[in-house]
Amino acid sequence: MRRIFHGWYMVAAANGLQFLQAGLMMQSFGAYVAVLSEERGWSKTALSGAAALHRWKWRCSGRRSAGCWIASGRAGFVRAGVVMFGLGLMGLSRVNTLPQFYAAFVLIALGVSCCGFFPLNVAIIHWFERWRARAISSCRSASPWAGSWCRWSALSLQT
């Protein structure tokens, strides 16, 4: 019996991480803004600054991320990102003030950058030589499917 190549398990794990990040962070941001705007009375402009901050952080953290990547190794870097992403989501559930919202969102953004697109693709590239393009495209297929998650995320925020 032929065994499955271990790299495909890596692709499945990366696919799961991409699905969670896209579903809980990227595509559900509008639901978070709508609920926080309604419950706390904050303006949508003040809340949307977090999305701009997230994009700005991605642009500015490239060299620092590379240094941390080299110092801690791939596995440690991705683990730290998953922990930061989870802590940020837990912090987002306890937000009472606008600075707390921004702090939780920065933590989420740092976690996403540590265990998101770039680190996962680099790890997959190191696993594959022959089926590299198929593995990378399989990993990226999770983000579009995460759109189905938004409905459940919005429903869970209402209750």
C-alpha positions in Angstrom: 0.0 0.0 0.0 1.3 3.4 -1.0 1.6 6.0 1.8 0.6 9.6 1.5 3.5 12.0 1.2 3.9 14.0 4.5 3.9 17.3 2.6 0.2 16.9 1.8 -0.5 16.9 5.5 1.3 20.2 5.6 -0.9 21.5 2.8 -4.0 20.3 4.7 -2.8 22.1 7.8 -2.0 25.3 5.9 -5.4 25.1 4.2 -7.1 24.9 7.6 -5.1 27.9 8.9 -5.9 29.9 5.7 -9.6 29.0 6.1 -9.7 30.2 9.7 -7.8 33.4 9.0 -9.9 34.3 6.0 -13.2 33.4 7.7 -12.5 34.9 11.1 -10.4 37.9 10.1 -10.6 39.1 6.5 -14.1 38.3 5.5 -15.8 38.8 8.8 -14.4 42.2 9.6 -17.6 43.9 8.3 -19.7 41.9 10.7 -17.4 42.9 13.6 -17.7 46.6 12.6 -21.5 46.4 12.3 -22.0 44.8 15.7 -19.5 47.1 17.5 -20.9 50.2 15.9 -24.4 49.3 16.9 -23.6 48.0 20.4 -21.0 50.6 21.5 -22.1 53.6 19.4 -18.7 53.9 17.8 -18.5 55.4 14.3 -17.7 53.0 11.4 -14.9 55.4 10.4 -13.1 54.9 13.8 -13.5 51.2 13.5 -12.4 51.0 9.9 -9.0 52.5 10.9 -8.1 49.0 12.2 -8.3 47.6 8.6 -6.0 50.3 7.4 -3.7 49.7 10.3 -3.6 46.0 9.4 -2.6 46.7 5.8 0.0 49.2 7.0 1.5 46.7 9.4 1.9 44.2 6.6 3.8 46.7 4.6 6.1 47.7 7.5 6.8 44.3 9.1 8.6 42.5 6.3 12.2 42.7 7.5 11.3 42.3 11.2 9.3 39.2 10.3 12.2 37.7 8.3 14.5 38.2 11.2 12.1 36.5 13.7 11.6 33.8 11.1 15.3 33.0 11.0 15.8 33.3 14.7 12.9 31.1 15.8 12.6 28.7 12.8 9.5 28.0 10.7 7.6 25.9 13.2 8.1 28.3 16.1 7.2 31.3 14.1 3.9 29.8 12.9 3.1 28.5 16.4 3.6 32.0 17.8 1.4 33.4 15.1 -1.4 31.0 15.9 -1.2 31.9 19.6 -1.2 35.6 18.8 -4.2 35.2 16.5 -6.1 33.2 19.1 -5.3 35.7 21.9 -6.3 38.6 19.6 -9.7 36.9 18.9 -10.2 36.3 22.6 -9.3 40.0 23.3 -11.8 41.1 20.6 -14.5 39.3 22.5 -13.8 41.4 25.6 -13.5 44.8 24.0 -15.1 47.8 25.9 -13.2 50.8 24.5 -11.8 51.8 21.2 -8.2 51.5 22.2 -8.9 47.9 23.3 -10.4 47.2 19.9 -7.2 48.5 18.2 -5.0 46.5 20.6 -6.9 43.3 19.9 -6.8 44.0 16.2 -3.1 44.6 16.1 -2.6 41.3 18.0 -4.8 39.5 15.4 -2.9 41.2 12.6 0.5 40.2 14.0 -0.7 36.6 14.4 -2.0 36.5 10.8 1.3 37.8 9.5 3.2 35.2 11.4 1.0 32.2 10.4 -0.5 33.5 7.2 0.2 33.5 3.5 4.0 34.0 3.3 5.2 31.7 6.1 2.9 28.9 5.0 3.9 29.2 1.3 7.6 29.1 2.2 7.1 26.0 4.3 5.2 24.3 1.5 7.8 25.2 -1.0 10.4 23.5 1.2 8.4 20.3 1.2 7.7 20.0 -2.5 9.8 19.9 -5.6 7.7 18.0 -8.1 4.1 19.0 -7.2 4.9 22.5 -5.9 2.4 24.5 -7.9 -0.4 22.1 -7.2 0.4 22.2 -3.4 0.5 26.0 -3.3 -2.7 26.4 -5.3 -4.4 23.8 -3.0 -3.3 25.8 0.0 -4.8 29.0 -1.5 -8.1 27.4 -2.2 -9.3 27.8 1.4 -9.7 31.6 1.3 -12.7 31.6 -1.2 -14.5 28.9 0.7 -14.1 30.9 3.9 -16.8 33.2 2.6 -19.4 30.7 3.7 -18.1 31.2 7.3 -19.2 34.8 7.3 -22.8 33.9 7.7 -22.2 31.8 10.7 -19.8 34.3 12.2 -22.5 37.1 11.8 -25.2 34.8 13.3 -22.9 34.0 16.3 -22.3 37.7 16.9 -26.0 38.4 17.1 -26.7 36.0 19.9 
